[in-house]
Amino acid sequence: MINQYKFEDEPELKDLFVTVDDPENHITAIETFITYRVVTKTTRGEFDSSEYEVRRRYQDFLWLKGKLEEAHPTLIIPPLPEKFIMKGVMERFNDNFIETRRKALHKFLNRVADHPTLTFNEDLKIFLTAQAWELSSHKKQGPGLLSRMGQTVKAVASSMRGGAPKNRPDAFTEMNDYVDIFNQKISLLDKISHRVYKEEKDYYYEMKEFGPVHTLWSASEEDLGDTLKGIASCIDQCCKAMEKRMVVLSETLFPTLHEYVLYSEILMEFGTTRRKTCHSESFHILWISVYTITFEGMACASFTVGPSSHCLYGPESLTSSCHWGTL
């Protein structure tokens, strides 16, 4: 496991490549769902083959995320896109929705694969290599005897320690409040941006109707013909510019903003649920590390709407930066 640690000066040595593509719609008597092809290429010795191709549905990704959280309670697990979507924003099986989810699932798997600790998780290996029936069988297997004993001991120890730590550092409280405020503001910004987008979209469709109207009008006005044609041309150019702008907003800015929301929710969950599974002093150190890594990484990012905006943050600033591992 030497290659799970690397320095900034050294070239990145990647030995696990994962791609999520080719969504397929499946209709059964009980349900309708989408599966995605997951292609894995690797040079690691613990894999029996150098290339695998399996199909996974959304609930399989949810299972993997849950297993990663269970195995690594002190690590930030990258977020998944939500299972449900806002009614009226996008249909569940709309092509745009399916492509948006595919990109999010692809990003999730690559962040996990690039993480110095999560990449060696056994459940990740099973997710990437097992056929559908093998994965289903593996899901049904309960925890072993030693695992159940470990959970029992952990629960007893937690009950003996009591609830929240009595002497919580001021830095912990300040950071907890900061994350809470950040979550509120970024969530509000996410909602407002979609509202503005909807208004601009309505304005765009209305403006598209004015171009042909002015063109027809110019045919019946000899003195104003050239002027009306010029106005129609300007309206057409404005429509094209606005269409490009809306594409950039929907494909670049919105996913990035929403990922901020998802990561802030993960940090808030760190401050509530997961602290019950961590020793109090270790958790304080962990929380400070999480705060520093995440929000300093976000602050240093370039919030540019353009080709480079996908680098706002990712494995390099969030998950792969967590080289401190478990405490």
Coordinates of C-alpha atoms in Angstrom, one line a residue:
M1 CA 0.0 0.0 0.0
I2 CA 3.0 2.3 -0.5
N3 CA 1.3 4.1 -3.4
Q4 CA -1.5 5.4 -1.3
Y5 CA 0.8 8.2 -0.2
K6 CA 2.4 10.7 -2.5
F7 CA 4.1 14.1 -2.3
E8 CA 3.1 17.2 -4.3
D9 CA 6.5 17.2 -6.1
E10 CA 6.2 13.6 -7.3
P11 CA 4.3 12.7 -10.5
E12 CA 0.9 11.1 -9.8
L13 CA 1.1 7.3 -10.1
K14 CA -2.4 6.1 -10.9
D15 CA -3.0 2.4 -11.2
L16 CA -6.9 2.3 -11.1
F17 CA -9.0 3.8 -13.8
V18 CA -12.8 3.8 -13.6
T19 CA -15.4 5.0 -16.2
V20 CA -19.2 5.2 -15.8
D21 CA -21.0 5.4 -19.1
D22 CA -23.7 3.8 -21.4
P23 CA -26.9 4.2 -19.3
E24 CA -29.6 1.7 -20.1
N25 CA -33.3 1.9 -19.2
H26 CA -34.8 -1.4 -17.7
I27 CA -38.5 -2.0 -17.4
T28 CA -39.9 -4.8 -15.4
A29 CA -43.3 -5.7 -14.0
I30 CA -42.4 -4.2 -10.7
E31 CA -40.2 -1.2 -11.5
T32 CA -38.4 0.9 -14.0
F33 CA -34.7 1.8 -13.4
I34 CA -31.5 2.8 -15.1
T35 CA -28.2 0.9 -15.1
Y36 CA -24.8 2.3 -15.9
R37 CA -21.8 0.5 -17.3
V38 CA -18.8 0.6 -15.0
V39 CA -15.5 -0.1 -16.8
T40 CA -12.4 -0.7 -14.6
K41 CA -8.8 -0.9 -15.8
T42 CA -6.0 -1.6 -13.3
T43 CA -2.5 -2.9 -12.9
R44 CA -2.8 -3.9 -9.3
G45 CA -1.8 -7.3 -8.3
E46 CA -4.8 -7.9 -6.0
F47 CA -7.1 -7.9 -9.0
D48 CA -7.4 -11.2 -11.0
S49 CA -7.8 -9.3 -14.3
S50 CA -6.6 -6.0 -15.7
E51 CA -10.0 -5.0 -17.0
Y52 CA -13.6 -5.4 -15.8
E53 CA -17.0 -4.4 -17.1
V54 CA -20.1 -4.6 -15.0
R55 CA -23.5 -2.8 -14.9
R56 CA -24.7 -1.0 -11.7
R57 CA -27.8 0.8 -10.8
Y58 CA -28.1 3.8 -8.5
Q59 CA -28.9 1.7 -5.4
D60 CA -25.6 -0.2 -5.9
F61 CA -23.8 3.1 -5.6
L62 CA -25.7 3.9 -2.4
W63 CA -24.7 0.5 -1.0
L64 CA -21.1 1.2 -1.7
K65 CA -21.2 4.6 -0.1
G66 CA -22.8 3.1 3.0
K67 CA -20.1 0.4 3.2
L68 CA -17.4 3.1 2.9
E69 CA -18.9 5.2 5.6
E70 CA -19.2 2.1 7.8
A71 CA -15.6 1.0 7.3
H72 CA -14.1 4.5 7.4
P73 CA -16.1 6.7 9.9
T74 CA -13.4 9.3 10.1
L75 CA -13.0 9.9 6.4
I76 CA -15.0 12.2 4.1
I77 CA -16.9 10.0 1.7
P78 CA -17.6 11.8 -1.6
P79 CA -21.3 12.7 -2.1
L80 CA -23.7 11.0 -4.4
P81 CA -26.4 12.7 -6.4
E82 CA -29.7 12.6 -4.6
K83 CA -32.1 9.7 -5.4
F84 CA -35.1 12.0 -5.8
I85 CA -35.3 15.3 -7.8
M86 CA -37.4 18.3 -7.5
K87 CA -40.7 18.0 -9.2
G88 CA -41.0 20.2 -12.2
V89 CA -37.3 20.8 -12.5
M90 CA -36.4 17.6 -14.5
E91 CA -38.1 14.4 -15.2
R92 CA -36.6 11.3 -13.7
F93 CA -35.9 9.5 -17.0
N94 CA -35.3 12.6 -19.0
D95 CA -32.1 12.3 -21.1
N96 CA -30.6 15.4 -19.4
F97 CA -31.3 14.0 -16.0
I98 CA -29.7 10.6 -16.8
E99 CA -26.6 12.3 -18.3
T100 CA -26.3 14.6 -15.2
R101 CA -26.5 11.6 -12.9
R102 CA -24.1 9.6 -15.0
K103 CA -21.5 12.4 -14.7
A104 CA -22.1 12.6 -10.9
L105 CA -21.7 8.8 -10.5
H106 CA -18.5 8.9 -12.6
K107 CA -17.1 11.7 -10.4
F108 CA -18.0 9.8 -7.2
L109 CA -16.3 6.6 -8.3
N110 CA -13.2 8.4 -9.5
R111 CA -12.9 10.3 -6.3
V112 CA -13.1 7.1 -4.3
A113 CA -10.6 5.4 -6.6
D114 CA -8.2 8.3 -6.3
H115 CA -8.4 8.4 -2.5
P116 CA -5.2 7.0 -0.8
T117 CA -7.3 4.9 1.7
L118 CA -10.7 4.3 0.1
T119 CA -9.1 3.0 -3.1
F120 CA -8.0 -0.2 -1.2
N121 CA -11.4 -0.9 0.3
E122 CA -12.6 -4.5 -0.2
D123 CA -16.2 -3.5 -0.9
L124 CA -15.0 -1.1 -3.6
K125 CA -13.1 -4.0 -5.3
I126 CA -16.3 -6.1 -5.2
F127 CA -18.4 -3.3 -6.6
L128 CA -16.0 -2.9 -9.5
T129 CA -15.5 -6.5 -10.3
A130 CA -18.4 -8.7 -9.2
Q131 CA -21.2 -9.6 -11.6
A132 CA -24.8 -8.5 -10.7
W133 CA -25.7 -11.8 -9.1
E134 CA -22.4 -11.9 -7.2
L135 CA -22.9 -8.4 -5.9
S136 CA -26.5 -9.2 -4.8
S137 CA -25.2 -12.3 -3.0
H138 CA -22.5 -10.3 -1.3
K139 CA -25.0 -7.7 -0.1
K140 CA -27.1 -10.3 1.6
Q141 CA -24.2 -11.5 3.7
G142 CA -24.3 -10.1 7.2
P143 CA -21.3 -9.1 9.2
G144 CA -19.1 -11.9 10.6
L145 CA -18.8 -12.9 14.2
L146 CA -15.7 -10.7 14.8
S147 CA -17.3 -7.8 13.2
R148 CA -20.5 -8.1 15.3
M149 CA -18.3 -8.5 18.5
G150 CA -16.5 -5.3 17.5
Q151 CA -19.7 -3.4 17.0
T152 CA -20.9 -4.6 20.4
V153 CA -17.7 -3.6 22.2
K154 CA -17.8 -0.2 20.4
A155 CA -21.5 0.4 21.5
V156 CA -20.6 -0.5 25.2
A157 CA -17.6 1.8 25.2
S158 CA -19.7 4.6 23.7
S159 CA -22.4 4.2 26.3
M160 CA -19.7 4.2 29.1
R161 CA -18.1 7.4 27.8
G162 CA -21.5 9.2 27.8
G163 CA -22.7 11.8 25.3
A164 CA -21.0 14.8 24.0
P165 CA -17.5 15.7 25.4
K166 CA -17.7 18.0 28.4
N167 CA -14.7 20.2 27.6
R168 CA -15.2 20.9 23.9
P169 CA -12.5 23.3 22.4
D170 CA -13.8 26.7 21.4
A171 CA -12.3 26.1 17.9
F172 CA -14.7 23.1 17.5
T173 CA -17.7 25.2 18.3
E174 CA -16.6 28.0 16.0
M175 CA -16.1 25.6 13.1
N176 CA -19.4 23.9 13.8
D177 CA -21.2 27.2 13.6
Y178 CA -19.2 28.2 10.5
V179 CA -20.2 25.1 8.7
D180 CA -23.8 25.5 9.7
I181 CA -23.9 29.1 8.3
F182 CA -22.0 28.1 5.2
N183 CA -24.5 25.3 4.5
Q184 CA -27.4 27.8 4.9
K185 CA -25.9 30.3 2.6
I186 CA -24.7 27.9 -0.1
S187 CA -28.1 26.2 -0.1
L188 CA -29.8 29.6 -0.5
L189 CA -27.4 30.5 -3.3
D190 CA -28.2 27.1 -5.0
K191 CA -31.9 27.8 -4.9
I192 CA -31.6 31.4 -6.0
S193 CA -29.4 30.4 -9.0
H194 CA -32.1 28.0 -10.2
R195 CA -34.8 30.6 -9.8
V196 CA -32.8 33.1 -11.8
Y197 CA -32.2 30.4 -14.4
K198 CA -35.9 29.7 -14.7
E199 CA -36.7 33.4 -15.2
E200 CA -34.0 33.8 -17.8
K201 CA -35.3 30.7 -19.6
D202 CA -38.8 32.1 -19.7
Y203 CA -37.4 35.4 -21.0
Y204 CA -35.4 33.6 -23.6
Y205 CA -38.4 31.8 -25.1
E206 CA -40.4 35.0 -25.1
M207 CA -37.5 36.9 -26.8
K208 CA -37.2 34.2 -29.5
E209 CA -40.7 35.1 -30.7
F210 CA -39.8 38.8 -31.3
G211 CA -37.2 38.1 -34.0
P212 CA -39.6 36.6 -36.6
V213 CA -42.2 39.2 -35.7
H214 CA -39.8 42.1 -36.6
T215 CA -38.8 40.3 -39.7
L216 CA -42.4 40.0 -40.9
W217 CA -43.1 43.6 -39.8
S218 CA -40.2 44.8 -42.0
A219 CA -41.8 43.4 -45.1
S220 CA -44.8 45.7 -44.7
E221 CA -42.9 48.9 -43.7
E222 CA -40.8 50.3 -46.6
D223 CA -39.4 53.2 -44.6
L224 CA -38.6 51.1 -41.5
G225 CA -37.7 47.9 -43.3
D226 CA -33.9 48.0 -42.7
T227 CA -34.3 49.2 -39.1
L228 CA -36.7 46.4 -38.3
K229 CA -34.4 43.8 -39.9
G230 CA -31.5 45.1 -37.8
I231 CA -33.6 44.8 -34.7
A232 CA -34.5 41.2 -35.6
S233 CA -30.8 40.4 -36.2
C234 CA -29.9 41.9 -32.8
I235 CA -32.6 39.9 -31.1
D236 CA -31.4 36.7 -32.8
Q237 CA -27.8 37.3 -31.6
C238 CA -29.0 38.0 -28.1
C239 CA -31.0 34.7 -28.1
K240 CA -27.9 32.8 -29.2
A241 CA -25.7 34.4 -26.5
M242 CA -28.4 33.7 -23.8
E243 CA -28.7 30.1 -25.0
K244 CA -24.9 29.6 -24.6
R245 CA -25.0 31.3 -21.2
M246 CA -27.8 28.9 -20.0
V247 CA -25.9 25.9 -21.1
V248 CA -22.8 27.0 -19.1
L249 CA -25.0 27.6 -16.1
S250 CA -26.8 24.3 -16.2
E251 CA -23.7 22.2 -17.1
T252 CA -21.0 23.9 -15.1
L253 CA -22.2 26.3 -12.4
F254 CA -25.2 24.4 -11.0
P255 CA -23.5 21.0 -10.5
T256 CA -20.6 22.8 -8.8
L257 CA -22.8 24.8 -6.5
H258 CA -24.8 21.7 -5.6
E259 CA -21.7 19.8 -4.8
Y260 CA -20.8 22.5 -2.3
V261 CA -24.2 21.9 -0.7
L262 CA -23.7 18.1 -0.6
Y263 CA -20.2 18.5 0.9
S264 CA -21.4 21.0 3.5
E265 CA -24.1 18.5 4.5
I266 CA -21.4 15.8 4.9
L267 CA -19.5 18.0 7.2
M268 CA -22.6 18.8 9.3
E269 CA -23.2 15.1 9.5
F270 CA -19.7 14.7 10.7
G271 CA -20.5 17.1 13.5
T272 CA -23.5 15.1 14.7
T273 CA -23.9 11.5 13.8
R274 CA -20.4 10.3 13.2
R275 CA -18.9 11.8 16.4
K276 CA -20.8 9.1 18.3
T277 CA -18.5 6.6 16.7
C278 CA -15.2 8.4 17.3
H279 CA -13.3 9.1 20.5
S280 CA -13.9 12.7 21.6
E281 CA -10.3 14.0 21.5
S282 CA -9.6 12.3 18.2
F283 CA -12.8 13.7 16.8
H284 CA -11.8 17.2 17.7
I285 CA -8.5 16.8 15.8
L286 CA -10.4 15.2 12.9
W287 CA -12.9 17.9 12.7
I288 CA -10.3 20.6 12.6
S289 CA -8.5 18.7 9.9
V290 CA -11.7 18.3 7.9
Y291 CA -12.5 22.0 8.2
T292 CA -9.0 23.1 7.1
I293 CA -8.8 20.7 4.2
T294 CA -12.3 21.3 2.9
F295 CA -12.8 25.0 3.2
E296 CA -9.3 26.1 2.6
G297 CA -9.5 24.0 -0.6
M298 CA -12.7 25.7 -1.5
A299 CA -11.4 29.2 -0.8
C300 CA -8.3 28.6 -3.0
A301 CA -10.5 27.4 -5.9
S302 CA -11.2 29.6 -8.9
F303 CA -15.0 30.2 -9.1
T304 CA -14.9 30.7 -12.9
V305 CA -17.8 29.7 -15.1
G306 CA -15.9 28.1 -18.0
P307 CA -13.9 25.1 -19.1
S308 CA -11.7 25.1 -16.0
S309 CA -14.5 25.4 -13.5
H310 CA -14.7 21.6 -13.1
C311 CA -11.5 22.0 -11.1
L312 CA -13.2 24.1 -8.5
Y313 CA -12.6 21.2 -6.1
G314 CA -12.4 17.5 -6.4
P315 CA -10.1 14.6 -5.4
E316 CA -7.2 17.0 -5.4
S317 CA -8.7 19.4 -2.8
L318 CA -11.1 17.3 -0.8
T319 CA -10.9 13.5 -0.8
S320 CA -7.3 12.9 -2.0
S321 CA -6.1 15.6 0.3
C322 CA -7.2 13.7 3.3
H323 CA -3.9 11.9 3.6
W324 CA -4.1 12.0 7.4
G325 CA -6.3 8.9 7.1
T326 CA -8.1 7.5 10.1
L327 CA -7.2 8.5 13.7

